[in-house]
Amino acid sequence: MSEYHKIAEKLFLPSKILIGGEWRDAASGATFATVDPATGRTLAQLPACAAEDVDAAVASARAAFRAGVWSDLHPSARKAVLARLADLIEDNVTELAVMEALDAGKPITDCLTIDVPETANCIRWHGEAQDKLYDQIAPSAPDALGLIVREPIGVVAAVLPWNFPLMMMAWKIGPALATGNSVIVKPAEETSLTALRLGELAIEAGVPPGVLNIVTGMGPDVGEPLGRHPDVDALTFTGSTETGRRFLTYAAESNMKEVCLEMGGKSAAVVLEGARDIPKIAEIQAGAIFWNMGENCTANSRIIAHHSVYDELIDELAKQAKTWVIGDPLDPKTQNGPLVSDAHFAKVSGLVETGKAQGARLVTGGEPGEGLSFQPTIFADVTPDLTIFREEIFGPVVTVTRADSDDHAVELANDSAYGLAATLYTSDVRTAHRLARRLHAGTVSVNSYSEGEISTPFGGMKESGFGGRDNGIHAHEQYTELKTIWFDLA
């Protein structure tokens, strides 16, 4: 038994929602179970909220916003509170990491070294950025003055995914709180525990009552009422393209609230002629698809390889797949834990079987492991007409497609409804610059797999993104309104 199992046995798990600075049950008293995907054990019973709870959370957020307890603070005062919150996250890194590993099936090492530290970093970064931003004065005649100012948009709803529960919460609340808004968070029903714990830490840090509210429950019962609510000014969502479309509909049919969507991906890694060190490329690409069980919207789930490097790359990638350690999420040696739920396991398994049936060549994997785990899987000779080339699998499954030329490789990479991320491997810097601009993706990494960092905007094109960006100073724009104030000085 690892030290993390011992911590897990003594862990206090939150079981109430946060509205107006108070912890409460759902108005109906209904609950639902949150389950450890590694064992099937129920971790906690959480409030199953509905429209009545959403109304209460929105009313609380609106009252706090109008009172100015947060929105009217000097930006440096908000910065100080967010810095304390980041400090508290770092002080509780092990507790949060174990809780995340239990609830999501994520490897404890990733939680300790990536998810929790990046959560703290994101909140601190946005807090620090806010009092460094200046508004503008328009060019005008001497007898007039035009001010261009940013104001907080008001009440923001954040609907989160289950694959990176803490990090995605930080990506939303970091810029939304830094810019002075009140926020309502709806965590994914599969992974709500760390969101609630983060709410506890926010209160301890000094976030005023009503400024951060957290309501748990199912999408139709909580997400849809937030999307349709007439007193929610903006909604930010990370998740599937299908659900993102619904939020656009909800906004159109209610108050035309601002909507920012970060949705699905079928990201391509393009390996060009003359790319060097194929074993290293295979190592990078194994991490790009197998990390986090493949449950990652930017995962390079398609590899498009020039015919001159195609066979060697497949051989090297297969070697990498066989070294991947699957096991108990609380074991520090584990690289992949289980998929998040029975339903998601069935989806991944079904798409793998479809790939086999449609004639893709199975190189390795293709079978379940123990429980809800799934073996790292490689399909070769995948053509654009196959389902696994088109649909987002969201599991540890990669397809490899042969390209006749470098231009053909870029065409294949762009042959997708999605446009979230892409990777380009080449030894020619001129080719890198030229083809990176031709790839239809919000983030293009060269000779690496990367989503950028906190200072760079994150989001997609086509069916991968709409309405804004996460990360970077650009994220502040979707939580503020531009206002012109015109003075006639004549």
Short mmCIF file of N, CA and C in Angstrom, two decimals, residues 126-185:
data_model
loop_
_atom_site.label_atom_id
_atom_site.label_comp_id
_atom_site.label_asym_id
_atom_site.label_seq_id
_atom_site.Cartn_x
_atom_site.Cartn_y
_atom_site.Cartn_z
N HIS A 126 -3.39 34.90 -13.38
CA HIS A 126 -4.47 35.81 -13.76
C HIS A 126 -4.65 36.91 -12.71
N GLY A 127 -4.49 36.55 -11.44
CA GLY A 127 -4.55 37.58 -10.41
C GLY A 127 -3.45 38.62 -10.57
N GLU A 128 -2.25 38.16 -10.87
CA GLU A 128 -1.13 39.07 -11.07
C GLU A 128 -1.32 39.94 -12.31
N ALA A 129 -1.93 39.39 -13.35
CA ALA A 129 -2.05 40.12 -14.61
C ALA A 129 -3.03 41.29 -14.52
N GLN A 130 -4.04 41.16 -13.67
CA GLN A 130 -5.16 42.10 -13.75
C GLN A 130 -4.78 43.54 -13.44
N ASP A 131 -3.90 43.78 -12.51
CA ASP A 131 -3.55 45.18 -12.22
C ASP A 131 -2.38 45.68 -13.06
N LYS A 132 -2.04 44.90 -14.10
CA LYS A 132 -1.02 45.35 -15.05
C LYS A 132 -1.63 45.80 -16.36
N LEU A 133 -2.95 45.68 -16.49
CA LEU A 133 -3.64 46.00 -17.74
C LEU A 133 -4.17 47.43 -17.68
N TYR A 134 -4.03 48.15 -18.78
CA TYR A 134 -4.47 49.53 -18.85
C TYR A 134 -5.58 49.67 -19.90
N ASP A 135 -6.54 50.55 -19.62
CA ASP A 135 -7.54 50.89 -20.62
C ASP A 135 -6.95 51.93 -21.57
N GLN A 136 -7.77 52.49 -22.45
CA GLN A 136 -7.24 53.32 -23.53
C GLN A 136 -7.95 54.67 -23.62
N ILE A 137 -7.27 55.61 -24.25
CA ILE A 137 -7.86 56.89 -24.61
C ILE A 137 -7.85 56.98 -26.13
N ALA A 138 -9.01 57.27 -26.70
CA ALA A 138 -9.12 57.34 -28.15
C ALA A 138 -8.49 58.63 -28.67
N PRO A 139 -7.93 58.60 -29.88
CA PRO A 139 -7.47 59.85 -30.49
C PRO A 139 -8.66 60.74 -30.79
N SER A 140 -8.59 62.00 -30.40
CA SER A 140 -9.73 62.91 -30.59
C SER A 140 -9.23 64.34 -30.67
N ALA A 141 -10.11 65.24 -31.01
CA ALA A 141 -9.79 66.66 -31.03
C ALA A 141 -9.58 67.16 -29.60
N PRO A 142 -8.95 68.32 -29.41
CA PRO A 142 -8.69 68.83 -28.05
C PRO A 142 -9.95 69.11 -27.23
N ASP A 143 -11.08 69.26 -27.90
CA ASP A 143 -12.30 69.58 -27.15
C ASP A 143 -13.15 68.34 -26.86
N ALA A 144 -12.55 67.16 -26.96
CA ALA A 144 -13.27 65.92 -26.64
C ALA A 144 -12.30 64.92 -26.02
N LEU A 145 -12.87 64.00 -25.29
CA LEU A 145 -12.09 62.93 -24.66
C LEU A 145 -12.86 61.63 -24.75
N GLY A 146 -12.27 60.64 -25.38
CA GLY A 146 -12.91 59.33 -25.49
C GLY A 146 -12.17 58.29 -24.68
N LEU A 147 -12.83 57.76 -23.67
CA LEU A 147 -12.26 56.70 -22.85
C LEU A 147 -12.78 55.35 -23.33
N ILE A 148 -11.89 54.39 -23.46
CA ILE A 148 -12.28 53.01 -23.80
C ILE A 148 -11.92 52.15 -22.60
N VAL A 149 -12.93 51.68 -21.89
CA VAL A 149 -12.71 50.99 -20.63
C VAL A 149 -13.29 49.58 -20.69
N ARG A 150 -12.73 48.70 -19.88
CA ARG A 150 -13.24 47.34 -19.72
C ARG A 150 -13.95 47.24 -18.38
N GLU A 151 -15.11 46.63 -18.39
CA GLU A 151 -15.86 46.40 -17.16
C GLU A 151 -16.18 44.92 -17.05
N PRO A 152 -16.24 44.37 -15.83
CA PRO A 152 -16.63 42.96 -15.68
C PRO A 152 -18.01 42.73 -16.28
N ILE A 153 -18.18 41.58 -16.91
CA ILE A 153 -19.42 41.32 -17.61
C ILE A 153 -20.58 41.06 -16.66
N GLY A 154 -20.29 40.54 -15.45
CA GLY A 154 -21.36 40.34 -14.46
C GLY A 154 -21.35 38.96 -13.85
N VAL A 155 -22.34 38.15 -14.20
CA VAL A 155 -22.46 36.79 -13.68
C VAL A 155 -22.01 35.81 -14.76
N VAL A 156 -21.02 34.99 -14.42
CA VAL A 156 -20.44 34.04 -15.36
C VAL A 156 -20.74 32.62 -14.90
N ALA A 157 -21.24 31.79 -15.79
CA ALA A 157 -21.41 30.36 -15.52
C ALA A 157 -20.28 29.60 -16.19
N ALA A 158 -19.68 28.67 -15.46
CA ALA A 158 -18.58 27.85 -15.99
C ALA A 158 -18.98 26.39 -15.88
N VAL A 159 -19.07 25.72 -17.02
CA VAL A 159 -19.46 24.31 -17.07
C VAL A 159 -18.22 23.51 -17.45
N LEU A 160 -17.81 22.61 -16.56
CA LEU A 160 -16.49 21.98 -16.64
C LEU A 160 -16.54 20.55 -17.19
N PRO A 161 -15.42 20.08 -17.75
CA PRO A 161 -15.29 18.70 -18.19
C PRO A 161 -14.75 17.82 -17.07
N TRP A 162 -14.71 16.51 -17.34
CA TRP A 162 -14.25 15.58 -16.31
C TRP A 162 -12.80 15.17 -16.47
N ASN A 163 -12.14 15.54 -17.57
CA ASN A 163 -10.80 14.99 -17.80
C ASN A 163 -9.70 15.72 -17.04
N PHE A 164 -9.87 17.03 -16.80
CA PHE A 164 -8.91 17.80 -15.99
C PHE A 164 -9.72 18.68 -15.03
N PRO A 165 -10.33 18.10 -14.03
CA PRO A 165 -11.30 18.84 -13.21
C PRO A 165 -10.73 20.11 -12.57
N LEU A 166 -9.59 19.99 -11.91
CA LEU A 166 -9.03 21.16 -11.23
C LEU A 166 -8.47 22.18 -12.22
N MET A 167 -7.70 21.73 -13.18
CA MET A 167 -7.09 22.66 -14.12
C MET A 167 -8.13 23.42 -14.92
N MET A 168 -9.17 22.75 -15.36
CA MET A 168 -10.20 23.43 -16.15
C MET A 168 -10.99 24.41 -15.29
N MET A 169 -11.18 24.10 -14.02
CA MET A 169 -11.82 25.07 -13.14
C MET A 169 -10.97 26.31 -13.02
N ALA A 170 -9.66 26.13 -12.88
CA ALA A 170 -8.75 27.28 -12.79
C ALA A 170 -8.76 28.08 -14.07
N TRP A 171 -8.77 27.41 -15.22
CA TRP A 171 -8.79 28.11 -16.51
C TRP A 171 -10.01 29.02 -16.61
N LYS A 172 -11.11 28.64 -15.97
CA LYS A 172 -12.33 29.45 -16.04
C LYS A 172 -12.38 30.51 -14.94
N ILE A 173 -12.21 30.08 -13.68
CA ILE A 173 -12.41 31.04 -12.60
C ILE A 173 -11.23 32.01 -12.47
N GLY A 174 -10.04 31.61 -12.94
CA GLY A 174 -8.88 32.50 -12.84
C GLY A 174 -9.15 33.85 -13.50
N PRO A 175 -9.39 33.87 -14.81
CA PRO A 175 -9.66 35.15 -15.46
C PRO A 175 -11.01 35.76 -15.10
N ALA A 176 -12.02 34.92 -14.86
CA ALA A 176 -13.35 35.47 -14.54
C ALA A 176 -13.34 36.20 -13.20
N LEU A 177 -12.69 35.62 -12.20
CA LEU A 177 -12.60 36.29 -10.89
C LEU A 177 -11.64 37.47 -10.95
N ALA A 178 -10.54 37.33 -11.65
CA ALA A 178 -9.56 38.41 -11.71
C ALA A 178 -10.17 39.68 -12.29
N THR A 179 -11.09 39.53 -13.22
CA THR A 179 -11.70 40.69 -13.86
C THR A 179 -12.92 41.22 -13.12
N GLY A 180 -13.25 40.63 -11.95
CA GLY A 180 -14.27 41.21 -11.09
C GLY A 180 -15.65 40.62 -11.18
N ASN A 181 -15.79 39.48 -11.84
CA ASN A 181 -17.10 38.87 -12.00
C ASN A 181 -17.48 37.98 -10.82
N SER A 182 -18.76 37.67 -10.73
CA SER A 182 -19.24 36.59 -9.86
C SER A 182 -19.39 35.34 -10.72
N VAL A 183 -19.10 34.18 -10.16
CA VAL A 183 -19.00 32.95 -10.95
C VAL A 183 -19.84 31.84 -10.33
N ILE A 184 -20.48 31.07 -11.19
CA ILE A 184 -21.17 29.84 -10.79
C ILE A 184 -20.51 28.70 -11.54
N VAL A 185 -19.99 27.72 -10.82
CA VAL A 185 -19.30 26.58 -11.42
C VAL A 185 -20.19 25.36 -11.36
#
